[in-house]
């Protein structure tokens, strides 16, 4: 508390004003996460919440950090910062052009242990999307982190998920479900010019490359491989 | 800061945010599972657990609140947003026509003169959204006006049907097997302030909005009472079965579900069951009392914050204010509503205590 008061007094705003800004940012994170089904929220959007009424330098950073603490303390959510990943073919050119601040975004992740989360928090109405996400990420991962679009659809067709399927009983529009993974930054698309024309690739994006997520994917893949092995032995 | 929330508080908050409202029974089971303490016998422990959560949630204008499903009299808990602002408008995946459709259904349900609080789905699908045009037009005065009514007019029957299923899935509405649409749990939780703000007739016993209620037989009398309040009034207090206001005879019949329980109570082991059921009823009352009390505190804080917010809104001009009021309808609280809430909650808590 004392530290917070000292920190914000240098910006010339009261504790009440600070608390209001922090509360607004928390609300924005929660509502936007719900509306966009968990798509990352750009740091620039959060900054503008503060700068539209206050112009002190570095104030947005303080408010964002305070909101991080509050989200963890009150809701048990980690407000994780992601650095935007770029398609491998454009990594060098783009990284030099875009500013660092422009490529930061945030997602909310529950800090509860997995077993507690699964027992009390997982929503059965959206659990199928998690399963879909896991399978697609695993396929791209096994392909070395990058897979041609046609190859991905070939694998999906083997699971009964066709590109033109618009009324799948669980996923609905399959193409849209895959596109949502791109918006949520689990995957990214990359167009590459080659001798045979343009080829579209799917690559793992920053959400899937995030440490804990990456580890869990490996764990689940090895688990499935073991299951298949034991089935084969029987 | 008061003492910190631990992971058990986080489980409850995240569960309610992710899965939606929980029945009192399920929340008690979760509490017992998490803390190994019995919320029935250690009432105060459970209450302080909820109070601690609410103190923390208030920093972002959320509240863990109890409500009664007026169709079955059961108590449910949910986390609701208590302030309607620009951020809360983002918190929905519904389009403007879908929200207008939802509001039309709600108005049709609460305006039912027989207090049955239900409409048939065919009636709902045929509801005209024209009455919502002014609201929507005002809220989007900056946009092109001609398009907004067109969007409402072009809202097709199949789109309404799809929206209806989404609203039921998300628990804003409830759909019975015989095609009757009723208020969902989220509507009871979120719209409490809206019910009061729109001067809906209230129950004579508990002073909450009497949406699903029984009416006095006397045509000149306006008294209405919830079914579960009738039970409390006539069976537990052993009061004569007449209208509390005009004295007209009130032909009270025990509902079917309760009739079965009553028959069970008459069995040889009935004495224990009677004792248990009485305790359960008292607990239910306490839940309402406690929530009203804590709501009183929260509402007072809310009215202070809202007054400040109200000033900001006024500076920006009236169109935005009506904008907030209209689009944010499903998000319940308004600054004016908050003030009236504080007063009404005070009255009802006074009566209940």
Coordinates of C-alpha atoms in Angstrom, one line a residue:
Chain A
X1 CA 0.0 0.0 0.0
X2 CA 2.7 2.5 1.0
X3 CA 4.7 1.7 -2.1
X4 CA 1.6 2.1 -4.3
X5 CA 0.8 5.4 -2.8
X6 CA 4.3 6.7 -3.2
X7 CA 4.4 5.4 -6.8
X8 CA 1.2 7.1 -7.9
X9 CA 1.7 10.4 -6.0
X10 CA 4.5 11.2 -8.5
X11 CA 1.8 11.3 -11.3
X12 CA -0.3 13.8 -9.4
X13 CA -3.4 11.7 -9.1
X14 CA -5.1 10.5 -6.0
X15 CA -5.5 6.9 -4.8
X16 CA -9.2 7.0 -5.7
X17 CA -8.3 8.0 -9.3
X18 CA -5.7 5.2 -9.5
X19 CA -8.1 2.6 -8.1
X20 CA -10.8 3.7 -10.6
X21 CA -8.3 3.3 -13.5
X22 CA -7.2 -0.1 -12.3
X23 CA -10.8 -1.3 -11.9
X24 CA -11.6 -0.1 -15.4
X25 CA -8.7 -2.0 -16.9
X26 CA -9.6 -5.2 -15.0
X27 CA -13.2 -4.9 -16.3
X28 CA -12.0 -4.3 -19.9
X29 CA -9.8 -7.4 -19.7
X30 CA -12.6 -9.6 -18.4
X31 CA -15.3 -8.4 -20.7
X32 CA -13.1 -8.3 -23.8
X33 CA -11.7 -11.8 -23.1
X34 CA -15.3 -13.1 -22.9
X35 CA -16.5 -11.3 -26.1
X36 CA -13.5 -12.5 -28.2
X37 CA -13.4 -16.0 -26.8
X38 CA -9.9 -15.5 -25.3
X39 CA -8.2 -13.7 -28.2
X40 CA -5.1 -11.8 -26.9
X41 CA -5.8 -8.1 -26.1
X42 CA -3.2 -5.6 -27.4
X43 CA -1.3 -3.6 -24.9
X44 CA -2.0 -0.5 -27.0
X45 CA -5.8 -0.9 -26.3
X46 CA -5.1 -1.0 -22.5
X47 CA -2.8 2.0 -22.8
X48 CA -5.4 4.0 -24.5
X49 CA -7.9 3.4 -21.6
X50 CA -5.5 5.4 -19.5
X51 CA -4.2 8.0 -21.9
X52 CA -7.6 9.2 -23.1
X53 CA -8.0 11.1 -19.9
X54 CA -4.5 11.2 -18.4
X55 CA -1.3 12.1 -20.2
X56 CA 1.4 11.4 -17.6
X57 CA 4.3 9.4 -19.0
X58 CA 4.6 5.9 -17.7
X59 CA 1.2 6.0 -15.9
X60 CA -0.2 3.3 -18.2
X61 CA 2.6 1.0 -17.2
X62 CA 1.9 1.5 -13.6
X63 CA -1.8 0.9 -14.0
X64 CA -1.3 -2.2 -16.1
X65 CA 1.1 -3.6 -13.5
X66 CA -1.4 -2.8 -10.7
X67 CA -4.2 -4.5 -12.7
X68 CA -2.0 -7.6 -13.1
X69 CA -1.6 -7.8 -9.3
X70 CA -5.3 -7.3 -8.7
X71 CA -6.4 -9.9 -11.2
X72 CA -4.2 -12.4 -9.6
X73 CA -5.1 -11.4 -6.0
X74 CA -8.9 -11.2 -6.5
X75 CA -9.7 -13.5 -9.4
X76 CA -6.8 -15.9 -9.5
X77 CA -6.1 -15.1 -13.1
X78 CA -2.6 -14.5 -14.5
X79 CA -2.5 -11.6 -17.0
X80 CA 0.2 -13.0 -19.1
X81 CA 2.1 -11.0 -21.6
X82 CA 2.8 -12.4 -25.0
X83 CA 5.3 -11.3 -27.6
X84 CA 3.8 -11.5 -31.1
X85 CA 5.4 -14.3 -33.2
X86 CA 6.0 -13.7 -36.9
X87 CA 5.9 -16.2 -39.7
X88 CA 9.3 -17.8 -40.2
X89 CA 9.6 -16.5 -43.7
X90 CA 9.2 -12.9 -42.6
X91 CA 10.9 -13.0 -39.2
X92 CA 13.8 -10.9 -40.1
X93 CA 12.2 -8.2 -42.2
X94 CA 9.2 -7.5 -40.0
X95 CA 11.0 -7.7 -36.6
X96 CA 13.2 -4.8 -37.6
X97 CA 10.2 -2.7 -38.9
X98 CA 7.7 -3.1 -36.1
X99 CA 8.2 -1.5 -32.8
X100 CA 8.4 -3.7 -29.7
X101 CA 5.4 -2.1 -27.9
X102 CA 3.3 -2.8 -31.0
X103 CA 3.6 -6.6 -30.7
X104 CA 2.7 -7.1 -27.0
X105 CA -0.6 -8.5 -26.0
X106 CA -2.2 -10.1 -23.0
X107 CA -4.4 -13.1 -22.2
X108 CA -5.9 -14.3 -18.9
X109 CA -4.9 -17.7 -17.6
X110 CA -6.3 -19.4 -14.5
X111 CA -3.7 -19.9 -11.8
X112 CA -5.6 -22.9 -10.3
X113 CA -4.0 -26.3 -10.3
X114 CA -5.1 -28.3 -13.3
X115 CA -7.0 -30.9 -11.3
X116 CA -8.9 -28.2 -9.4
X117 CA -9.6 -26.3 -12.6
X118 CA -10.9 -29.3 -14.4
X119 CA -13.2 -30.3 -11.5
X120 CA -14.7 -26.9 -10.7
X121 CA -14.1 -24.4 -13.5
X122 CA -14.1 -26.2 -16.9
X123 CA -17.2 -25.3 -18.8
X124 CA -18.7 -28.4 -20.5
X125 CA -20.2 -26.2 -23.1
X126 CA -16.8 -25.1 -24.4
X127 CA -14.7 -28.1 -23.5
X128 CA -14.9 -29.5 -27.0
X129 CA -13.1 -26.4 -28.3
X130 CA -10.2 -27.2 -26.0
X131 CA -10.0 -30.7 -27.3
X132 CA -10.0 -29.4 -30.9
X133 CA -7.3 -26.8 -30.0
X134 CA -5.1 -29.5 -28.5
X135 CA -5.4 -31.8 -31.5
X136 CA -4.6 -29.2 -34.1
X137 CA -1.6 -27.8 -32.2
X138 CA -0.3 -31.4 -31.8
X139 CA -0.5 -32.0 -35.5
X140 CA 1.3 -28.8 -36.4
X141 CA 3.9 -29.6 -33.6
X142 CA 4.6 -33.1 -35.0
X143 CA 5.0 -31.6 -38.4
X144 CA 7.9 -29.5 -37.0
X145 CA 5.9 -26.4 -36.1
X146 CA 4.9 -25.6 -39.7
X147 CA 2.6 -27.5 -42.0
X148 CA 1.2 -26.8 -45.5
X149 CA -2.5 -26.0 -45.4
X150 CA -3.5 -28.9 -47.6
X151 CA -1.6 -31.4 -45.3
X152 CA -3.4 -30.1 -42.3
X153 CA -6.8 -30.4 -43.9
X154 CA -5.8 -33.9 -45.0
X155 CA -5.2 -34.9 -41.3
X156 CA -8.5 -33.2 -40.3
X157 CA -10.5 -35.1 -42.9
X158 CA -9.3 -38.3 -41.3
X159 CA -11.1 -37.1 -38.1
X160 CA -14.3 -36.3 -40.1
X161 CA -13.6 -32.6 -40.2
X162 CA -14.0 -31.4 -43.7
X163 CA -13.2 -28.0 -45.0
X164 CA -16.7 -27.5 -46.3
X165 CA -18.4 -28.8 -43.2
X166 CA -20.6 -26.0 -42.0
X167 CA -22.8 -27.8 -39.5
X168 CA -20.6 -30.2 -37.6
X169 CA -22.6 -31.5 -34.6
X170 CA -19.9 -30.3 -32.2
X171 CA -17.8 -27.6 -33.9
X172 CA -20.4 -26.1 -36.2
X173 CA -18.5 -24.4 -39.0
X174 CA -15.1 -26.2 -39.1
X175 CA -13.4 -23.6 -41.2
X176 CA -14.4 -20.9 -38.7
X177 CA -13.3 -23.0 -35.8
X178 CA -9.8 -23.2 -37.4
X179 CA -9.8 -19.5 -38.1
X180 CA -10.6 -18.9 -34.5
X181 CA -7.4 -20.6 -33.5
X182 CA -5.6 -18.1 -35.7
X183 CA -7.3 -15.2 -34.0
X184 CA -6.6 -16.6 -30.6
X185 CA -2.9 -16.8 -31.7
X186 CA -2.5 -20.5 -31.3
X187 CA -1.8 -20.6 -35.0
X188 CA -0.7 -18.2 -37.7
X189 CA -0.9 -18.4 -41.5
X190 CA 2.0 -17.7 -43.8
X191 CA 1.8 -17.3 -47.6
X192 CA 5.0 -18.3 -49.3
X193 CA 5.8 -17.7 -53.0
X194 CA 7.3 -20.7 -54.6
X195 CA 8.0 -22.2 -58.1
X196 CA 4.6 -23.8 -58.1
X197 CA 2.8 -20.7 -57.0
X198 CA 1.6 -19.5 -53.6
X199 CA 1.5 -22.0 -50.7
X200 CA -0.3 -21.3 -47.4
X201 CA 1.4 -22.7 -44.3
X202 CA 0.0 -23.0 -40.7
X203 CA 2.6 -22.3 -38.0
X204 CA 2.5 -22.4 -34.3
X205 CA 1.9 -18.8 -32.9
X206 CA 2.9 -17.3 -29.6
X207 CA 0.0 -18.8 -27.6
X208 CA 1.0 -22.3 -28.6
X209 CA 4.7 -21.6 -28.2
X210 CA 4.2 -20.4 -24.6
X211 CA 6.3 -22.4 -22.2
X212 CA 3.7 -24.2 -20.1
X213 CA 1.4 -24.8 -23.1
X214 CA 4.3 -26.2 -25.1
X215 CA 5.3 -28.6 -22.3
X216 CA 1.7 -29.9 -21.9
X217 CA 1.4 -30.6 -25.6
X218 CA 4.5 -32.8 -25.6
X219 CA 3.2 -34.5 -22.5
X220 CA -0.2 -35.2 -24.1
X221 CA 1.3 -36.4 -27.4
X222 CA 3.6 -38.9 -25.6
X223 CA 0.6 -40.1 -23.6
X224 CA -1.5 -40.8 -26.7
X225 CA 1.4 -42.5 -28.4
X226 CA 1.8 -44.8 -25.3
X227 CA -2.0 -45.5 -25.4
X228 CA -1.8 -46.5 -29.1
X229 CA 1.2 -48.7 -28.4
X230 CA -0.5 -50.6 -25.6
X231 CA -3.6 -50.9 -27.8
X232 CA -1.4 -52.3 -30.6
X233 CA 0.2 -54.8 -28.3
X234 CA -3.2 -56.1 -27.1
Chain B
X1 CA -6.1 -4.4 2.2
X2 CA -7.9 -6.9 4.3
X3 CA -6.7 -10.5 4.5
X4 CA -5.9 -12.0 1.1
X5 CA -8.1 -14.3 -0.9
X6 CA -6.7 -17.8 -1.2
X7 CA -7.2 -20.4 -4.0
X8 CA -10.5 -21.6 -2.5
X9 CA -12.0 -18.2 -3.1
X10 CA -10.6 -18.1 -6.6
X11 CA -12.2 -21.5 -7.3
X12 CA -15.6 -20.2 -6.4
X13 CA -15.2 -17.0 -8.4
X14 CA -13.8 -18.7 -11.5
X15 CA -16.4 -21.4 -11.4
X16 CA -19.3 -18.9 -11.3
X17 CA -17.7 -16.8 -14.0
X18 CA -17.1 -19.8 -16.3
X19 CA -20.0 -22.2 -15.7
X20 CA -22.7 -19.7 -14.6
X21 CA -25.0 -19.6 -11.6
X22 CA -24.9 -22.4 -9.0
X23 CA -27.7 -23.6 -6.8
X24 CA -27.3 -23.0 -3.1
X25 CA -27.0 -26.8 -2.7
X26 CA -24.2 -27.1 -5.2
X27 CA -22.3 -24.1 -3.8
X28 CA -22.6 -25.5 -0.3
X29 CA -21.2 -28.8 -1.6
X30 CA -18.3 -27.0 -3.3
X31 CA -17.6 -25.0 -0.2
X32 CA -17.6 -28.2 1.9
X33 CA -15.4 -30.0 -0.6
X34 CA -12.9 -27.1 -0.6
X35 CA -12.7 -26.2 3.0
X36 CA -13.8 -29.5 4.7
X37 CA -16.2 -27.4 6.8
X38 CA -20.0 -27.8 6.8
X39 CA -21.7 -24.6 5.6
X40 CA -24.9 -25.8 7.3
X41 CA -23.6 -26.0 10.8
X42 CA -20.9 -23.4 10.4
X43 CA -23.1 -20.7 8.9
X44 CA -20.9 -17.8 10.0
X45 CA -17.9 -19.3 8.3
X46 CA -19.6 -19.6 5.0
X47 CA -21.0 -16.0 5.3
X48 CA -17.6 -14.5 6.0
X49 CA -16.2 -16.5 3.1
X50 CA -18.7 -14.9 0.7
X51 CA -18.3 -11.5 2.3
X52 CA -14.5 -11.6 1.8
X53 CA -15.1 -12.4 -1.8
X54 CA -17.5 -9.5 -2.3
X55 CA -15.1 -7.0 -0.6
X56 CA -12.5 -8.0 -3.1
X57 CA -14.8 -8.1 -6.2
X58 CA -16.1 -4.6 -5.5
X59 CA -12.8 -3.1 -6.7
X60 CA -13.9 -4.0 -10.2
X61 CA -17.6 -3.5 -9.7
X62 CA -18.6 -7.1 -9.5
X63 CA -20.6 -8.9 -6.8
X64 CA -21.3 -12.5 -5.8
X65 CA -25.0 -12.4 -5.2
X66 CA -27.9 -14.7 -4.2
X67 CA -31.3 -14.7 -5.8
X68 CA -34.4 -16.8 -5.7
X69 CA -35.7 -18.5 -8.8
X70 CA -39.3 -17.5 -8.6
X71 CA -40.6 -20.6 -10.4
X72 CA -39.2 -23.1 -7.8
X73 CA -38.3 -21.0 -4.8
X74 CA -34.7 -22.3 -4.8
X75 CA -31.8 -20.0 -4.0
X76 CA -29.0 -19.5 -6.6
X77 CA -25.7 -17.7 -6.5
X78 CA -23.9 -15.9 -9.3
X79 CA -21.4 -13.2 -10.0
X80 CA -22.9 -10.1 -11.6
X81 CA -21.6 -6.9 -13.0
X82 CA -23.0 -4.0 -10.9
X83 CA -22.2 -1.0 -13.1
X84 CA -23.2 -0.3 -16.6
X85 CA -20.4 1.4 -18.4
X86 CA -18.5 1.3 -21.7
X87 CA -16.6 -1.7 -20.7
X88 CA -19.6 -3.8 -19.9
X89 CA -21.0 -3.3 -23.3
X90 CA -18.1 -5.2 -24.6
X91 CA -18.9 -8.2 -22.4
X92 CA -21.5 -9.7 -24.8
X93 CA -21.4 -11.7 -28.0
X94 CA -25.0 -10.7 -28.8
X95 CA -25.8 -8.3 -31.6
X96 CA -28.0 -5.2 -31.2
X97 CA -31.0 -7.0 -32.8
X98 CA -30.5 -9.9 -30.5
X99 CA -30.4 -7.7 -27.4
X100 CA -33.6 -5.9 -28.6
X101 CA -35.2 -9.3 -29.0
X102 CA -34.2 -10.3 -25.5
X103 CA -35.6 -7.1 -24.1
X104 CA -38.9 -7.5 -26.0
X105 CA -39.2 -11.0 -24.5
X106 CA -38.4 -9.8 -20.9
X107 CA -41.0 -7.0 -21.2
X108 CA -43.6 -9.5 -22.4
X109 CA -42.9 -11.8 -19.5
X110 CA -42.9 -9.2 -16.7
X111 CA -46.0 -7.4 -18.1
X112 CA -48.1 -10.6 -17.8
X113 CA -51.1 -9.3 -15.9
X114 CA -51.8 -12.8 -14.4
X115 CA -48.2 -12.9 -12.9
X116 CA -47.5 -16.2 -14.6
X117 CA -44.2 -14.9 -15.9
X118 CA -44.2 -17.0 -19.0
X119 CA -45.0 -16.7 -22.7
X120 CA -45.2 -19.3 -25.4
X121 CA -42.2 -19.6 -27.8
X122 CA -44.5 -19.0 -30.8
X123 CA -45.6 -15.8 -29.2
X124 CA -42.0 -14.8 -28.6
X125 CA -41.0 -15.5 -32.2
X126 CA -43.8 -13.2 -33.4
X127 CA -42.9 -10.3 -31.1
X128 CA -42.4 -7.1 -33.0
X129 CA -39.1 -5.3 -32.3
X130 CA -40.6 -2.0 -33.4
X131 CA -41.0 -0.9 -29.8
X132 CA -37.2 -1.2 -29.5
X133 CA -36.5 1.0 -32.4
X134 CA -36.4 4.3 -30.5
X135 CA -34.1 2.8 -27.9
X136 CA -31.7 1.4 -30.4
X137 CA -31.8 4.5 -32.6
X138 CA -30.9 6.7 -29.6
X139 CA -28.1 4.4 -28.6
X140 CA -26.6 4.6 -32.0
X141 CA -27.4 8.2 -32.9
X142 CA -23.9 8.6 -34.2
X143 CA -24.5 5.8 -36.7
X144 CA -26.7 6.0 -39.7
X145 CA -30.3 6.0 -38.4
X146 CA -32.0 4.4 -41.4
X147 CA -29.9 1.3 -41.1
X148 CA -30.8 0.5 -37.4
X149 CA -34.6 0.0 -37.9
X150 CA -33.7 -2.0 -41.1
X151 CA -31.6 -4.3 -39.0
X152 CA -34.4 -4.9 -36.6
X153 CA -37.0 -5.3 -39.3
X154 CA -34.7 -7.8 -41.2
X155 CA -34.2 -9.8 -38.0
X156 CA -35.7 -13.0 -39.4
X157 CA -37.8 -15.7 -37.8
X158 CA -34.9 -18.2 -38.0
X159 CA -32.5 -15.7 -36.5
X160 CA -35.0 -15.2 -33.6
X161 CA -35.2 -18.9 -33.1
X162 CA -31.4 -19.2 -33.1
X163 CA -31.1 -16.3 -30.7
X164 CA -33.7 -17.9 -28.4
X165 CA -31.7 -21.1 -28.2
X166 CA -28.5 -19.1 -27.4
X167 CA -30.3 -17.1 -24.7
X168 CA -31.5 -20.4 -23.2
X169 CA -28.1 -22.0 -23.4
X170 CA -26.6 -19.0 -21.6
X171 CA -29.3 -19.1 -19.0
X172 CA -30.8 -15.7 -19.7
X173 CA -34.0 -17.5 -20.5
X174 CA -35.5 -20.9 -19.6
X175 CA -37.4 -23.1 -22.0
X176 CA -39.7 -25.8 -20.7
X177 CA -40.4 -29.0 -22.6
X178 CA -43.8 -27.8 -23.7
X179 CA -42.4 -24.7 -25.4
X180 CA -42.9 -22.1 -22.7
X181 CA -40.3 -19.4 -22.2
X182 CA -39.6 -18.2 -18.7
X183 CA -36.9 -16.0 -17.1
X184 CA -33.5 -17.6 -16.7
X185 CA -31.3 -17.6 -13.6
X186 CA -29.1 -14.9 -15.0
X187 CA -32.1 -12.6 -15.6
X188 CA -33.1 -13.0 -12.0
X189 CA -29.6 -12.3 -10.8
X190 CA -28.8 -9.4 -13.2
X191 CA -32.1 -7.6 -13.6
X192 CA -33.0 -7.2 -10.0
X193 CA -32.3 -3.5 -10.2
X194 CA -34.1 -3.2 -13.5
X195 CA -37.2 -4.9 -12.0
X196 CA -37.3 -2.3 -9.2
X197 CA -36.5 0.6 -11.5
X198 CA -39.4 -0.2 -13.8
X199 CA -41.9 -0.2 -10.9
X200 CA -42.9 -3.8 -11.3
X201 CA -45.4 -4.8 -8.6
X202 CA -43.6 -6.4 -5.6
X203 CA -44.5 -9.3 -3.4
X204 CA -46.4 -8.2 -0.3
X205 CA -44.4 -10.5 1.9
X206 CA -40.7 -10.1 0.9
X207 CA -41.0 -6.8 -1.1
X208 CA -39.1 -8.2 -4.1
X209 CA -40.5 -8.0 -7.6
X210 CA -43.5 -10.3 -7.9
X211 CA -43.0 -11.5 -11.4
X212 CA -44.1 -15.1 -10.8
X213 CA -46.7 -14.8 -8.1
X214 CA -50.3 -15.4 -7.0
X215 CA -52.8 -12.7 -7.1
X216 CA -55.5 -11.7 -4.6
X217 CA -58.9 -12.9 -5.7
X218 CA -60.3 -9.4 -5.0
X219 CA -60.3 -7.5 -8.3
X220 CA -59.9 -4.2 -6.5
X221 CA -56.9 -5.4 -4.5
X222 CA -53.4 -5.3 -6.1
X223 CA -51.7 -7.7 -3.7
X224 CA -49.5 -10.4 -5.1
X225 CA -47.4 -12.9 -3.3
X226 CA -44.7 -15.4 -4.4
X227 CA -45.7 -19.1 -4.0
X228 CA -42.8 -19.7 -1.6
X229 CA -43.8 -16.6 0.4
X230 CA -47.4 -17.9 0.6
X231 CA -46.1 -21.1 2.0
X232 CA -44.0 -19.2 4.6
X233 CA -47.0 -17.0 5.4
X234 CA -49.7 -19.5 5.8
X235 CA -48.0 -22.8 6.8
X236 CA -45.2 -21.6 9.0
X237 CA -46.6 -18.5 10.6
X238 CA -50.0 -20.2 10.9
X239 CA -51.8 -17.1 9.8
X240 CA -55.4 -17.2 8.6
X241 CA -55.6 -17.8 4.9
X242 CA -56.8 -14.3 3.9
X243 CA -55.3 -11.5 2.0
X244 CA -53.0 -9.5 4.3
X245 CA -54.2 -6.3 2.8
X246 CA -58.0 -6.5 2.2
X247 CA -58.9 -9.6 4.2
X248 CA -60.4 -11.5 1.2
X249 CA -60.3 -15.2 1.5
X250 CA -57.1 -16.6 -0.1
X251 CA -57.7 -20.2 -1.4
X252 CA -54.2 -21.5 -0.7
X253 CA -53.4 -25.0 -2.0
X254 CA -50.1 -26.8 -1.4
X255 CA -48.2 -27.1 -4.7
X256 CA -47.9 -30.7 -6.1
X257 CA -44.2 -31.0 -5.3
X258 CA -44.8 -29.8 -1.8
X259 CA -47.8 -32.0 -1.4
X260 CA -45.7 -35.0 -1.9
X261 CA -43.3 -33.8 0.8
X262 CA -46.2 -33.1 3.1
X263 CA -47.4 -36.7 2.6
X264 CA -43.9 -37.9 3.5
X265 CA -43.9 -35.7 6.6
X266 CA -47.0 -37.6 7.7
X267 CA -45.1 -40.9 7.7
X268 CA -43.8 -42.5 10.9
X269 CA -40.4 -40.8 10.5
X270 CA -42.1 -37.5 9.7
X271 CA -41.0 -35.7 12.8
X272 CA -37.3 -35.8 11.9
X273 CA -38.1 -34.7 8.4
X274 CA -40.3 -31.8 9.6
X275 CA -37.5 -30.6 11.9
X276 CA -34.9 -30.8 9.0
X277 CA -37.1 -29.1 6.5
X278 CA -37.9 -26.3 9.0
X279 CA -34.1 -25.8 9.5
X280 CA -33.6 -25.7 5.7
X281 CA -36.3 -23.1 5.4
X282 CA -34.8 -20.9 8.1
X283 CA -31.4 -21.2 6.4
X284 CA -33.0 -20.0 3.2
X285 CA -34.4 -17.0 5.0
X286 CA -31.0 -16.3 6.5
X287 CA -29.4 -16.4 3.1
X288 CA -31.8 -13.8 1.9
X289 CA -31.3 -11.7 5.0
X290 CA -27.5 -11.9 4.8
X291 CA -27.4 -11.1 1.1
X292 CA -29.7 -8.2 1.6
X293 CA -27.5 -6.9 4.4
X294 CA -24.3 -7.3 2.4
X295 CA -26.0 -5.9 -0.7
X296 CA -26.9 -2.9 1.4
X297 CA -23.3 -2.1 2.1
X298 CA -22.3 -2.8 -1.5
X299 CA -25.2 -0.7 -2.9
X300 CA -24.2 2.2 -0.6
X301 CA -20.6 2.1 -1.9
X302 CA -22.0 1.7 -5.4
X303 CA -24.2 4.7 -5.1
X304 CA -21.2 6.8 -4.1
X305 CA -19.1 5.6 -7.0
X306 CA -22.0 5.9 -9.3
X307 CA -22.7 9.5 -8.3
X308 CA -19.2 10.3 -9.4
X309 CA -19.7 8.4 -12.6
X310 CA -23.0 10.0 -13.1
X311 CA -21.3 13.4 -13.0
X312 CA -19.0 12.2 -15.8
X313 CA -21.9 11.0 -17.8
X314 CA -23.8 14.3 -17.4
X315 CA -20.7 16.2 -18.7
X316 CA -20.8 14.1 -21.8
X317 CA -24.4 14.9 -22.5
X318 CA -27.7 13.2 -22.3
X319 CA -27.6 11.1 -25.5
X320 CA -24.8 9.0 -24.0
X321 CA -26.7 8.7 -20.7
X322 CA -29.7 7.2 -22.4
X323 CA -27.2 5.2 -24.4
X324 CA -25.9 3.6 -21.2
X325 CA -29.4 3.0 -19.9
X326 CA -30.6 1.3 -23.0
X327 CA -27.8 -0.9 -24.3
X328 CA -26.7 -1.8 -20.8
X329 CA -30.2 -3.0 -19.7
X330 CA -29.1 -6.5 -19.2
X331 CA -26.2 -5.3 -17.1
X332 CA -28.6 -4.1 -14.5
X333 CA -27.3 -1.2 -12.5
X334 CA -27.6 2.5 -13.3
X335 CA -26.4 5.4 -11.2
X336 CA -30.0 6.4 -10.4
X337 CA -31.0 2.8 -9.9
X338 CA -28.1 2.4 -7.4
X339 CA -29.5 5.2 -5.2
X340 CA -33.0 3.8 -5.3
X341 CA -31.6 0.4 -4.7
X342 CA -30.0 1.5 -1.5
X343 CA -33.3 2.8 -0.2
X344 CA -35.4 -0.1 -1.2
X345 CA -32.9 -2.6 0.1
X346 CA -32.9 -0.8 3.4
X347 CA -36.7 -1.1 3.6
X348 CA -36.8 -4.7 2.6
X349 CA -34.0 -5.6 5.0
X350 CA -35.9 -3.7 7.8
X351 CA -39.0 -5.8 7.1
X352 CA -37.1 -9.0 6.8
X353 CA -35.2 -8.6 10.1

